[in-house]
């Protein structure tokens, strides 16, 4: 029977979510402050997701430019590497020429915030984006899973790192979606106040 297997996904997911409530509270609060500071100073959020997590980066940008649960002015944000035409600038085997890295070099300015989402170990493109952000005095926020690869060596003091305490990619992605929703809500609370939310449709 498939039912127990299906139900186990919800049980496992709930367990990870519970762990994240404790493990991610502080780093997400710090990330919200970094995002707020950058946006309030006229900067923008440059989001990038590795693999399947690219969809999470796109969802975040949609909720910043549009809205999360409450109406508010648009917030400056874009997704790196989402434009298919940028693929023409990438050279096979040349990480430095990857489309997202070139886009960050072209558009990133001091005061911006680079937000990376990786469910598995961050690959060369992710690490190159972090290095490029550091070169341009761009704040870095990373959402990762428990498998971090070379990420710790790439981060600097002042970067914000929120690691989901799980290794299975589906569980990590589920928790990261909640984490991004928490960030959007935190920004709205800072910008609009923390009044009780009225029920809205999306």
PDB file of C-alpha atoms in Angstrom:
ATOM      1  CA  UNK A   1       0.000   0.000   0.000  1.00  0.00           C
ATOM      2  CA  UNK A   2       1.188   3.500  -0.815  1.00  0.00           C
ATOM      3  CA  UNK A   3      -0.770   5.319   1.874  1.00  0.00           C
ATOM      4  CA  UNK A   4       1.785   4.820   4.697  1.00  0.00           C
ATOM      5  CA  UNK A   5       4.581   5.948   2.392  1.00  0.00           C
ATOM      6  CA  UNK A   6       2.636   9.048   1.384  1.00  0.00           C
ATOM      7  CA  UNK A   7       1.743   9.852   4.975  1.00  0.00           C
ATOM      8  CA  UNK A   8       5.385   9.511   5.997  1.00  0.00           C
ATOM      9  CA  UNK A   9       6.294  12.465   3.774  1.00  0.00           C
ATOM     10  CA  UNK A  10       4.046  14.710   5.848  1.00  0.00           C
ATOM     11  CA  UNK A  11       5.367  13.288   9.108  1.00  0.00           C
ATOM     12  CA  UNK A  12       8.996  13.745   8.055  1.00  0.00           C
ATOM     13  CA  UNK A  13       8.284  17.222   6.724  1.00  0.00           C
ATOM     14  CA  UNK A  14       6.581  18.272   9.934  1.00  0.00           C
ATOM     15  CA  UNK A  15       9.558  17.030  11.950  1.00  0.00           C
ATOM     16  CA  UNK A  16      11.977  19.123   9.885  1.00  0.00           C
ATOM     17  CA  UNK A  17       9.706  22.160  10.140  1.00  0.00           C
ATOM     18  CA  UNK A  18       9.657  21.813  13.920  1.00  0.00           C
ATOM     19  CA  UNK A  19      13.447  21.657  14.033  1.00  0.00           C
ATOM     20  CA  UNK A  20      13.676  24.721  11.788  1.00  0.00           C
ATOM     21  CA  UNK A  21      11.525  26.770  14.156  1.00  0.00           C
ATOM     22  CA  UNK A  22      14.410  26.569  16.605  1.00  0.00           C
ATOM     23  CA  UNK A  23      17.396  26.387  14.249  1.00  0.00           C
ATOM     24  CA  UNK A  24      16.437  29.117  11.759  1.00  0.00           C
ATOM     25  CA  UNK A  25      14.781  31.732  13.952  1.00  0.00           C
ATOM     26  CA  UNK A  26      17.924  33.750  14.662  1.00  0.00           C
ATOM     27  CA  UNK A  27      19.524  33.571  11.193  1.00  0.00           C
ATOM     28  CA  UNK A  28      16.250  34.443   9.474  1.00  0.00           C
ATOM     29  CA  UNK A  29      15.794  37.419  11.771  1.00  0.00           C
ATOM     30  CA  UNK A  30      19.294  38.564  10.808  1.00  0.00           C
ATOM     31  CA  UNK A  31      18.522  37.940   7.121  1.00  0.00           C
ATOM     32  CA  UNK A  32      15.359  40.032   7.357  1.00  0.00           C
ATOM     33  CA  UNK A  33      17.377  42.922   8.777  1.00  0.00           C
ATOM     34  CA  UNK A  34      19.937  42.646   5.974  1.00  0.00           C
ATOM     35  CA  UNK A  35      17.201  42.642   3.343  1.00  0.00           C
ATOM     36  CA  UNK A  36      15.389  45.542   4.966  1.00  0.00           C
ATOM     37  CA  UNK A  37      18.573  47.611   5.260  1.00  0.00           C
ATOM     38  CA  UNK A  38      19.475  47.032   1.632  1.00  0.00           C
ATOM     39  CA  UNK A  39      15.995  47.805   0.308  1.00  0.00           C
ATOM     40  CA  UNK A  40      15.514  50.864   2.523  1.00  0.00           C
ATOM     41  CA  UNK A  41      18.832  52.283   1.302  1.00  0.00           C
ATOM     42  CA  UNK A  42      17.760  51.974  -2.330  1.00  0.00           C
ATOM     43  CA  UNK A  43      19.366  48.624  -3.034  1.00  0.00           C
ATOM     44  CA  UNK A  44      17.796  45.563  -4.586  1.00  0.00           C
ATOM     45  CA  UNK A  45      17.553  41.856  -3.856  1.00  0.00           C
ATOM     46  CA  UNK A  46      19.335  39.633  -6.381  1.00  0.00           C
ATOM     47  CA  UNK A  47      18.042  36.090  -5.906  1.00  0.00           C
ATOM     48  CA  UNK A  48      19.438  32.870  -7.329  1.00  0.00           C
ATOM     49  CA  UNK A  49      18.489  29.257  -6.757  1.00  0.00           C
ATOM     50  CA  UNK A  50      20.540  26.172  -7.520  1.00  0.00           C
ATOM     51  CA  UNK A  51      18.715  23.526  -9.520  1.00  0.00           C
ATOM     52  CA  UNK A  52      15.122  23.040  -8.389  1.00  0.00           C
ATOM     53  CA  UNK A  53      15.613  25.833  -5.857  1.00  0.00           C
ATOM     54  CA  UNK A  54      15.556  28.288  -8.767  1.00  0.00           C
ATOM     55  CA  UNK A  55      11.771  28.102  -8.501  1.00  0.00           C
ATOM     56  CA  UNK A  56      12.006  29.294  -4.891  1.00  0.00           C
ATOM     57  CA  UNK A  57      14.141  32.257  -5.938  1.00  0.00           C
ATOM     58  CA  UNK A  58      11.551  33.154  -8.553  1.00  0.00           C
ATOM     59  CA  UNK A  59       8.732  32.862  -6.023  1.00  0.00           C
ATOM     60  CA  UNK A  60      10.559  35.152  -3.602  1.00  0.00           C
ATOM     61  CA  UNK A  61      11.104  37.816  -6.248  1.00  0.00           C
ATOM     62  CA  UNK A  62       7.453  37.624  -7.300  1.00  0.00           C
ATOM     63  CA  UNK A  63       6.386  38.230  -3.700  1.00  0.00           C
ATOM     64  CA  UNK A  64       8.803  41.130  -3.244  1.00  0.00           C
ATOM     65  CA  UNK A  65       7.928  42.895  -6.480  1.00  0.00           C
ATOM     66  CA  UNK A  66       4.245  42.035  -6.113  1.00  0.00           C
ATOM     67  CA  UNK A  67       3.096  41.287  -2.605  1.00  0.00           C
ATOM     68  CA  UNK A  68       3.156  38.552  -0.014  1.00  0.00           C
ATOM     69  CA  UNK A  69      -0.127  38.716   1.922  1.00  0.00           C
ATOM     70  CA  UNK A  70      -0.670  42.449   2.220  1.00  0.00           C
ATOM     71  CA  UNK A  71      -0.646  45.240  -0.311  1.00  0.00           C
ATOM     72  CA  UNK A  72       2.468  47.420  -0.183  1.00  0.00           C
ATOM     73  CA  UNK A  73       4.750  49.338  -2.536  1.00  0.00           C
ATOM     74  CA  UNK A  74       6.877  47.227  -4.840  1.00  0.00           C
ATOM     75  CA  UNK A  75      10.282  46.124  -3.547  1.00  0.00           C
ATOM     76  CA  UNK A  76      13.233  46.024  -5.950  1.00  0.00           C
ATOM     77  CA  UNK A  77      14.196  42.437  -6.732  1.00  0.00           C
ATOM     78  CA  UNK A  78      15.183  40.269  -9.663  1.00  0.00           C
ATOM     79  CA  UNK A  79      16.185  36.679 -10.352  1.00  0.00           C
ATOM     80  CA  UNK A  80      19.716  36.058 -11.593  1.00  0.00           C
ATOM     81  CA  UNK A  81      20.092  33.722 -14.536  1.00  0.00           C
ATOM     82  CA  UNK A  82      16.361  33.467 -15.242  1.00  0.00           C
ATOM     83  CA  UNK A  83      16.518  35.103 -18.671  1.00  0.00           C
ATOM     84  CA  UNK A  84      17.054  32.379 -21.273  1.00  0.00           C
ATOM     85  CA  UNK A  85      18.932  34.818 -23.509  1.00  0.00           C
ATOM     86  CA  UNK A  86      21.682  35.011 -20.892  1.00  0.00           C
ATOM     87  CA  UNK A  87      22.626  31.412 -21.659  1.00  0.00           C
ATOM     88  CA  UNK A  88      24.547  32.687 -24.665  1.00  0.00           C
ATOM     89  CA  UNK A  89      27.156  34.319 -22.419  1.00  0.00           C
ATOM     90  CA  UNK A  90      27.983  31.089 -20.578  1.00  0.00           C
ATOM     91  CA  UNK A  91      30.964  29.039 -21.674  1.00  0.00           C
ATOM     92  CA  UNK A  92      31.051  25.324 -20.929  1.00  0.00           C
ATOM     93  CA  UNK A  93      33.635  24.651 -18.239  1.00  0.00           C
ATOM     94  CA  UNK A  94      34.114  28.341 -17.484  1.00  0.00           C
ATOM     95  CA  UNK A  95      32.347  29.006 -14.194  1.00  0.00           C
ATOM     96  CA  UNK A  96      33.393  32.660 -14.177  1.00  0.00           C
ATOM     97  CA  UNK A  97      31.461  33.149 -17.421  1.00  0.00           C
ATOM     98  CA  UNK A  98      28.255  31.608 -16.097  1.00  0.00           C
ATOM     99  CA  UNK A  99      25.251  33.705 -16.963  1.00  0.00           C
ATOM    100  CA  UNK A 100      24.211  34.452 -13.381  1.00  0.00           C
ATOM    101  CA  UNK A 101      27.724  35.524 -12.407  1.00  0.00           C
ATOM    102  CA  UNK A 102      27.991  37.853 -15.389  1.00  0.00           C
ATOM    103  CA  UNK A 103      24.561  39.252 -14.602  1.00  0.00           C
ATOM    104  CA  UNK A 104      25.642  39.928 -11.021  1.00  0.00           C
ATOM    105  CA  UNK A 105      28.749  41.692 -12.264  1.00  0.00           C
ATOM    106  CA  UNK A 106      26.682  43.802 -14.651  1.00  0.00           C
ATOM    107  CA  UNK A 107      23.855  44.722 -12.278  1.00  0.00           C
ATOM    108  CA  UNK A 108      25.099  44.289  -8.726  1.00  0.00           C
ATOM    109  CA  UNK A 109      25.974  47.396  -6.743  1.00  0.00           C
ATOM    110  CA  UNK A 110      27.131  48.037  -3.186  1.00  0.00           C
ATOM    111  CA  UNK A 111      24.036  48.082  -1.008  1.00  0.00           C
ATOM    112  CA  UNK A 112      22.349  45.252  -2.902  1.00  0.00           C
ATOM    113  CA  UNK A 113      21.694  41.858  -1.306  1.00  0.00           C
ATOM    114  CA  UNK A 114      22.531  38.526  -2.930  1.00  0.00           C
ATOM    115  CA  UNK A 115      20.191  35.788  -1.716  1.00  0.00           C
ATOM    116  CA  UNK A 116      21.152  32.227  -2.648  1.00  0.00           C
ATOM    117  CA  UNK A 117      18.973  29.147  -2.195  1.00  0.00           C
ATOM    118  CA  UNK A 118      20.598  25.700  -2.410  1.00  0.00           C
ATOM    119  CA  UNK A 119      18.971  22.440  -1.374  1.00  0.00           C
ATOM    120  CA  UNK A 120      22.086  20.351  -1.988  1.00  0.00           C
ATOM    121  CA  UNK A 121      25.766  21.203  -1.560  1.00  0.00           C
ATOM    122  CA  UNK A 122      26.404  24.595  -3.215  1.00  0.00           C
ATOM    123  CA  UNK A 123      28.123  24.070  -6.551  1.00  0.00           C
ATOM    124  CA  UNK A 124      30.776  26.155  -8.346  1.00  0.00           C
ATOM    125  CA  UNK A 125      28.224  28.658  -9.676  1.00  0.00           C
ATOM    126  CA  UNK A 126      26.901  29.375  -6.178  1.00  0.00           C
ATOM    127  CA  UNK A 127      30.400  29.819  -4.789  1.00  0.00           C
ATOM    128  CA  UNK A 128      31.351  32.074  -7.707  1.00  0.00           C
ATOM    129  CA  UNK A 129      28.300  34.232  -7.004  1.00  0.00           C
ATOM    130  CA  UNK A 130      29.322  34.589  -3.358  1.00  0.00           C
ATOM    131  CA  UNK A 131      32.864  35.587  -4.354  1.00  0.00           C
ATOM    132  CA  UNK A 132      31.540  38.102  -6.881  1.00  0.00           C
ATOM    133  CA  UNK A 133      29.226  39.624  -4.291  1.00  0.00           C
ATOM    134  CA  UNK A 134      32.134  40.022  -1.887  1.00  0.00           C
ATOM    135  CA  UNK A 135      34.155  41.773  -4.582  1.00  0.00           C
ATOM    136  CA  UNK A 136      31.355  44.335  -4.966  1.00  0.00           C
ATOM    137  CA  UNK A 137      30.501  44.864  -1.289  1.00  0.00           C
ATOM    138  CA  UNK A 138      27.127  43.175  -1.773  1.00  0.00           C
ATOM    139  CA  UNK A 139      25.594  41.579   1.301  1.00  0.00           C
ATOM    140  CA  UNK A 140      25.141  37.802   1.101  1.00  0.00           C
ATOM    141  CA  UNK A 141      22.291  35.712   2.516  1.00  0.00           C
ATOM    142  CA  UNK A 142      22.365  31.942   1.944  1.00  0.00           C
ATOM    143  CA  UNK A 143      19.664  29.363   2.568  1.00  0.00           C
ATOM    144  CA  UNK A 144      21.121  25.865   2.437  1.00  0.00           C
ATOM    145  CA  UNK A 145      20.523  22.356   3.680  1.00  0.00           C
ATOM    146  CA  UNK A 146      22.754  20.382   5.998  1.00  0.00           C
ATOM    147  CA  UNK A 147      25.039  19.346   3.131  1.00  0.00           C
ATOM    148  CA  UNK A 148      27.140  22.487   2.683  1.00  0.00           C
ATOM    149  CA  UNK A 149      30.194  21.413   0.669  1.00  0.00           C
ATOM    150  CA  UNK A 150      32.716  24.248   0.426  1.00  0.00           C
ATOM    151  CA  UNK A 151      30.220  26.928   1.445  1.00  0.00           C
ATOM    152  CA  UNK A 152      31.633  27.637   4.937  1.00  0.00           C
ATOM    153  CA  UNK A 153      35.014  28.574   3.431  1.00  0.00           C
ATOM    154  CA  UNK A 154      33.365  30.974   0.980  1.00  0.00           C
ATOM    155  CA  UNK A 155      31.376  32.959   3.544  1.00  0.00           C
ATOM    156  CA  UNK A 156      32.693  35.964   5.453  1.00  0.00           C
ATOM    157  CA  UNK A 157      31.844  37.734   8.663  1.00  0.00           C
ATOM    158  CA  UNK A 158      28.657  39.681   8.067  1.00  0.00           C
ATOM    159  CA  UNK A 159      27.162  37.109   5.705  1.00  0.00           C
ATOM    160  CA  UNK A 160      23.956  35.459   6.908  1.00  0.00           C
ATOM    161  CA  UNK A 161      23.640  31.685   6.631  1.00  0.00           C
ATOM    162  CA  UNK A 162      20.467  29.755   7.432  1.00  0.00           C
ATOM    163  CA  UNK A 163      20.965  25.988   7.150  1.00  0.00           C
ATOM    164  CA  UNK A 164      17.964  23.682   7.244  1.00  0.00           C
ATOM    165  CA  UNK A 165      18.857  20.737   9.530  1.00  0.00           C
ATOM    166  CA  UNK A 166      18.077  18.092   6.906  1.00  0.00           C
ATOM    167  CA  UNK A 167      19.894  16.423   4.013  1.00  0.00           C
ATOM    168  CA  UNK A 168      17.053  15.107   1.842  1.00  0.00           C
ATOM    169  CA  UNK A 169      16.422  17.681  -0.872  1.00  0.00           C
ATOM    170  CA  UNK A 170      12.593  17.505  -0.735  1.00  0.00           C
ATOM    171  CA  UNK A 171      12.583  18.201   3.005  1.00  0.00           C
ATOM    172  CA  UNK A 172      15.093  21.024   2.572  1.00  0.00           C
ATOM    173  CA  UNK A 173      13.100  22.658  -0.223  1.00  0.00           C
ATOM    174  CA  UNK A 174       9.879  22.470   1.786  1.00  0.00           C
ATOM    175  CA  UNK A 175      11.524  24.156   4.756  1.00  0.00           C
ATOM    176  CA  UNK A 176      13.170  26.779   2.553  1.00  0.00           C
ATOM    177  CA  UNK A 177       9.803  27.762   1.118  1.00  0.00           C
ATOM    178  CA  UNK A 178       8.532  28.379   4.647  1.00  0.00           C
ATOM    179  CA  UNK A 179      11.748  30.279   5.439  1.00  0.00           C
ATOM    180  CA  UNK A 180      11.230  32.570   2.448  1.00  0.00           C
ATOM    181  CA  UNK A 181       7.624  33.139   3.462  1.00  0.00           C
ATOM    182  CA  UNK A 182       8.867  34.046   6.942  1.00  0.00           C
ATOM    183  CA  UNK A 183      11.283  36.552   5.401  1.00  0.00           C
ATOM    184  CA  UNK A 184       8.518  38.145   3.330  1.00  0.00           C
ATOM    185  CA  UNK A 185       6.293  38.388   6.383  1.00  0.00           C
ATOM    186  CA  UNK A 186       9.128  39.882   8.439  1.00  0.00           C
ATOM    187  CA  UNK A 187       9.707  42.549   5.793  1.00  0.00           C
ATOM    188  CA  UNK A 188       6.005  43.371   5.665  1.00  0.00           C
ATOM    189  CA  UNK A 189       5.865  43.622   9.460  1.00  0.00           C
ATOM    190  CA  UNK A 190       8.772  46.075   9.425  1.00  0.00           C
ATOM    191  CA  UNK A 191       7.384  48.117   6.545  1.00  0.00           C
ATOM    192  CA  UNK A 192       3.672  48.011   7.342  1.00  0.00           C
ATOM    193  CA  UNK A 193       3.502  47.205  11.032  1.00  0.00           C
ATOM    194  CA  UNK A 194       2.540  43.920  12.624  1.00  0.00           C
ATOM    195  CA  UNK A 195      -1.224  44.455  12.624  1.00  0.00           C
ATOM    196  CA  UNK A 196      -3.307  41.327  12.492  1.00  0.00           C
ATOM    197  CA  UNK A 197      -3.459  40.045   8.958  1.00  0.00           C
ATOM    198  CA  UNK A 198      -6.777  40.148   7.187  1.00  0.00           C
ATOM    199  CA  UNK A 199      -7.647  37.137   5.075  1.00  0.00           C
ATOM    200  CA  UNK A 200      -6.708  37.771   1.462  1.00  0.00           C
ATOM    201  CA  UNK A 201      -6.736  35.717  -1.700  1.00  0.00           C
ATOM    202  CA  UNK A 202      -3.648  35.189  -3.809  1.00  0.00           C
TER     203      UNK A 202
END
